[in-house]
Short mmCIF file of C-alpha atoms in Angstrom, two decimals:
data_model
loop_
_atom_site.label_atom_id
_atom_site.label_comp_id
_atom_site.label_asym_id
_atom_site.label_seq_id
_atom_site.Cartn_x
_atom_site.Cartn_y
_atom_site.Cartn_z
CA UNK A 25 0.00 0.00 0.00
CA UNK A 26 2.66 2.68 1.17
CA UNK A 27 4.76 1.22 -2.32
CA UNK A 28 1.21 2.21 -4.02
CA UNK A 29 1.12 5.63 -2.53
CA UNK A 30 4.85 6.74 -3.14
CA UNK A 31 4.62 5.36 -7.05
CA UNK A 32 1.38 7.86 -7.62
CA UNK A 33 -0.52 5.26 -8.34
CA UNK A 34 -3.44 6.28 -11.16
CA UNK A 35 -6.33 8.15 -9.39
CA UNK A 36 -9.35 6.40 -10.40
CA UNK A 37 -12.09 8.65 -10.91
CA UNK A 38 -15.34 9.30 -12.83
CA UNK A 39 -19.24 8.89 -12.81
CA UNK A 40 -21.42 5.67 -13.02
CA UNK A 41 -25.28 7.11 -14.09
CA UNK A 42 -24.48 10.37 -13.32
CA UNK A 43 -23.08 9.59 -9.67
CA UNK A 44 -19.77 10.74 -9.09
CA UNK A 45 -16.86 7.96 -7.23
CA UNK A 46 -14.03 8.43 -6.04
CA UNK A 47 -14.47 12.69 -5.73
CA UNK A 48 -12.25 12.90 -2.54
CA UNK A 49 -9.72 10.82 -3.72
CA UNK A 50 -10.43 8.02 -1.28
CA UNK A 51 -8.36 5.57 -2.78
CA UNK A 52 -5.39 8.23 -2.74
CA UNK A 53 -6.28 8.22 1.43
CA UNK A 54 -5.71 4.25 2.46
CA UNK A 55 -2.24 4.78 2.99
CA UNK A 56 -3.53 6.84 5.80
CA UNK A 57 -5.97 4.16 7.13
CA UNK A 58 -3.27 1.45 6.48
CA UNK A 59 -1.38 3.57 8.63
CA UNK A 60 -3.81 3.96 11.63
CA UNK A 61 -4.32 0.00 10.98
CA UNK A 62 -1.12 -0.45 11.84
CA UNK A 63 -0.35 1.69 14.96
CA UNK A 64 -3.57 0.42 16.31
CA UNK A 65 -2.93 -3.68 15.97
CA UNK A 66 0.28 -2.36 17.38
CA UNK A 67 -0.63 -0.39 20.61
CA UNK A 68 -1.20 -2.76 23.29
CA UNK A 69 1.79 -4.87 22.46
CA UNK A 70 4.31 -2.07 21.63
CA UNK A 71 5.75 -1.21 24.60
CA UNK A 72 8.11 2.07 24.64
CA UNK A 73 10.26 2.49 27.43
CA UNK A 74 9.59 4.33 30.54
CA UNK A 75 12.64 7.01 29.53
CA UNK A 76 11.10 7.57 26.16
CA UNK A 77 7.47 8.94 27.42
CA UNK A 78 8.09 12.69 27.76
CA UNK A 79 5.38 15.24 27.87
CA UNK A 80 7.28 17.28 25.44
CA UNK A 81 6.68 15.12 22.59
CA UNK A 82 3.12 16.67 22.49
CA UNK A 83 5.05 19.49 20.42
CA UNK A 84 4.50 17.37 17.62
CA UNK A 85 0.73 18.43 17.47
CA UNK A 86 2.40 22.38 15.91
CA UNK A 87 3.37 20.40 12.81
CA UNK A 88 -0.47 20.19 11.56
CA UNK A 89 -1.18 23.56 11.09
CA UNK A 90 2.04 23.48 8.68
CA UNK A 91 0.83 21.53 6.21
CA UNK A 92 -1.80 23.26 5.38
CA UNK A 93 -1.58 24.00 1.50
CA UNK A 94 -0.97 28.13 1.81
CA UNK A 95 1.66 27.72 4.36
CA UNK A 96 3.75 24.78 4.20
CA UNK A 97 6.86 25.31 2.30
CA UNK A 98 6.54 21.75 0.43
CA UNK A 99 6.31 22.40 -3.09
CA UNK A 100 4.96 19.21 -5.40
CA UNK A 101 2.16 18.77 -7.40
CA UNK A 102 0.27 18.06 -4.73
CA UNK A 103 0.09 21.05 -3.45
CA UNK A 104 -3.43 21.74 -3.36
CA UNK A 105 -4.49 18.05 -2.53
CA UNK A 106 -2.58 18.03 0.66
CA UNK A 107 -3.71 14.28 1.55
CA UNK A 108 -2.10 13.42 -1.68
CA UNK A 109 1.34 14.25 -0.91
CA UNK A 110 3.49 11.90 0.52
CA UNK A 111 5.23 14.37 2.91
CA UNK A 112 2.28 14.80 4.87
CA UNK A 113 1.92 11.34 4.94
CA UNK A 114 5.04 10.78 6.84
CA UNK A 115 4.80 13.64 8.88
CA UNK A 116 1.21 12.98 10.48
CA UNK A 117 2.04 9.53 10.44
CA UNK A 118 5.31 10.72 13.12
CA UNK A 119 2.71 13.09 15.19
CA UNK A 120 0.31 10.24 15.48
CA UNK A 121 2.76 8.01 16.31
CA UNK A 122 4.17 10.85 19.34
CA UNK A 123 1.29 11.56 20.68
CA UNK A 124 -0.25 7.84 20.58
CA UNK A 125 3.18 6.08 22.04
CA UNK A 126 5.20 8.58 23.04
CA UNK A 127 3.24 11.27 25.28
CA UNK A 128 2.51 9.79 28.63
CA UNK A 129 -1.33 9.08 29.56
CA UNK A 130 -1.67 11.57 31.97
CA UNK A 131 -1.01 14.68 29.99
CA UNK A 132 -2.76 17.49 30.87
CA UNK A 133 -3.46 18.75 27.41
CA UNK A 134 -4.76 15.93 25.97
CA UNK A 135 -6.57 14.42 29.41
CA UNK A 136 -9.03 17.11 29.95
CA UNK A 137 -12.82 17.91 28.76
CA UNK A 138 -12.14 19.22 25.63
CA UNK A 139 -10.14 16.43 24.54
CA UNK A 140 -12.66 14.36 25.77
CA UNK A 141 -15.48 16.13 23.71
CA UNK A 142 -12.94 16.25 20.66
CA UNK A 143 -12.55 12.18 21.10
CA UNK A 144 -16.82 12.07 21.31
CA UNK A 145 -16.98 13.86 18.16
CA UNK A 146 -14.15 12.89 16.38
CA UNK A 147 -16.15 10.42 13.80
CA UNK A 148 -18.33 13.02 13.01
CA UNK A 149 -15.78 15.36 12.62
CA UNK A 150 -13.88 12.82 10.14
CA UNK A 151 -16.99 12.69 7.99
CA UNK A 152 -17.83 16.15 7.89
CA UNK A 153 -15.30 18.23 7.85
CA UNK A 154 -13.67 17.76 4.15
CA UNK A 155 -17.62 18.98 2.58
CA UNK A 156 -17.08 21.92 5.05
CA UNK A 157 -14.10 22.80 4.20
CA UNK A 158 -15.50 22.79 0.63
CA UNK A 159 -18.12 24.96 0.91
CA UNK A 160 -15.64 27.36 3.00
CA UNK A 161 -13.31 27.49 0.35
CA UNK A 162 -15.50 29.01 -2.15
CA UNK A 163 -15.64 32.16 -0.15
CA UNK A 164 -13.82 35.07 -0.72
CA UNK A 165 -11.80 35.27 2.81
CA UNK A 166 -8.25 35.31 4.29
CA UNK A 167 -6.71 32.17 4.75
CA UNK A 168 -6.65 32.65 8.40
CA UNK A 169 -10.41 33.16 8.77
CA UNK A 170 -11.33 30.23 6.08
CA UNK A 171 -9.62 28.14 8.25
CA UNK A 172 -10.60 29.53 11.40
CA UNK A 173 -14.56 29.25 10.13
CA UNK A 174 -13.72 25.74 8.92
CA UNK A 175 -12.51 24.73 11.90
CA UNK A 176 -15.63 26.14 14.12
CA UNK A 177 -17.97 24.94 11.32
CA UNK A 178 -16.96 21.59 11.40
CA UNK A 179 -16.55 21.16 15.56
CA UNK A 180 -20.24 22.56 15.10
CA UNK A 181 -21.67 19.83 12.63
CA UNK A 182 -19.75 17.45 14.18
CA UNK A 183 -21.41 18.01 17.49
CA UNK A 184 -24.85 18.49 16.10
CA UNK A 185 -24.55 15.34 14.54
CA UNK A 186 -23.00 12.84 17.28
CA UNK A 187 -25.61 14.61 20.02
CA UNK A 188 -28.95 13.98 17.67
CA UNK A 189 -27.64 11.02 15.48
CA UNK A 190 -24.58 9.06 16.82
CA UNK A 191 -25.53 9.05 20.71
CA UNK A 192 -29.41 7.93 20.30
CA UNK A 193 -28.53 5.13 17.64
CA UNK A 194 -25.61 3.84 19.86
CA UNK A 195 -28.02 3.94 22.64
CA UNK A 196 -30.36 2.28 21.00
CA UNK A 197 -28.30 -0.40 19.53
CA UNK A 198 -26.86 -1.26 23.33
CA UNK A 199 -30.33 -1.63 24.62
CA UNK A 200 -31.29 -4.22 21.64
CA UNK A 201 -28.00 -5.89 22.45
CA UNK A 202 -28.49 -5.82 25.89
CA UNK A 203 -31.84 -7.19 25.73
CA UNK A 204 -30.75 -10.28 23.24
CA UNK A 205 -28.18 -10.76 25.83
CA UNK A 206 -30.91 -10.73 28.43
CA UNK A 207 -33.36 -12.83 26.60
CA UNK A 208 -30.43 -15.34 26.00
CA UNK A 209 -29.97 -15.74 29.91
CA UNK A 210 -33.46 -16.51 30.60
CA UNK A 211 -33.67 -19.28 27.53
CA UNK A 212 -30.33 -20.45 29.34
CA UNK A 213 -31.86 -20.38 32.85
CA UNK A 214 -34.84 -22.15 31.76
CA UNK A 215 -33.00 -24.90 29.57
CA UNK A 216 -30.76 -25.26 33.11
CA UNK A 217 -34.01 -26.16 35.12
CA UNK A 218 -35.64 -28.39 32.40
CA UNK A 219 -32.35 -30.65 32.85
#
């Protein structure tokens, strides 16, 4: 996958009826996921020494904001499909990697209520924000404020849609699995007394 990425492998796009696929690139984005995959089949077994966890490696979070197409200094042709470059590949893949393994688990910028409501919505956020940022762009505004009203806009759908859609389906999924799980007791219980 990562050999796929750094060849620029052909970005399938195009329209089936009418219906657009592949618009955002998604295919361009697994090395991303594969990525994520593998820090995450990683993270309970990988275990980084105790001289390694320093709460300054939280520093790495500063390198975001500079890949943002109008101010990084990386100059390729993907300049305005930042997800596309490679460099930004390897660079969030290093800030994931510092803040997942190497920042202790007590930090006090990322244990706190606003992390905590950043974690809630984070799905949301992952599915909403790139159509936001869209829209946003066709604006005529600073760079500063687009991404400033990007950023708000997106926190704002985000939690808009995990407080009226996410929470009450996840809710109401554990209560139907809770009460097959229930109902499965009972038919247990009264198989137990017919033996």
């Amino acid at each position: 996958m990562i050999l796929l990425f750094f060849s620029n492998f052909p970005r399938i796009y195009g329209e089936v009826y009418g219906i657009p696929y592949n618009e955002f690139n998604v295919l361009r984005s697994l090395p991303f996921f594969f990525v994520g995959v593998i820090f995450g089949m990683n993270y309970k077994s990988l275990k980084v020494p105790r001289y390694l966890r320093k709460h300054w490696f939280i520093l790495a979070l500063c390198l975001i904001p500079l890949m943002y197409p109008d101010l990084t200094m990386i100059t390729s042709d993907a300049k305005q499909k930042m997800w596309l470059s490679y460099e930004v590949l390897l660079v969030m893949s290093c800030v994931f990697f510092c803040v997942v393994f190497l920042v202790p688990n007590n930090n006090i910028l990322l244990v706190n209520r606003f992390g905590d409501f950043v974690g809630k919505i984070s799905y949301s956020l992952y599915l909403l924000h790139m159509p936001i940022i869209m829209q946003v762009n066709k604006l005529d505004l600073s760079v500063g404020l687009k991404l400033t009203l990007s950023f708000s806009l997106s926190v704002l759908a985000a939690y808009i849609s995990f407080h009226f859609f996410e929470k009450p389906i996840a809710k109401k999924i554990r209560g139907m699995s809770s009460n097959n799980s229930n109902q499965r007791v009972k038919q247990g219980c009264v198989y137990a007394k017919g033996v």
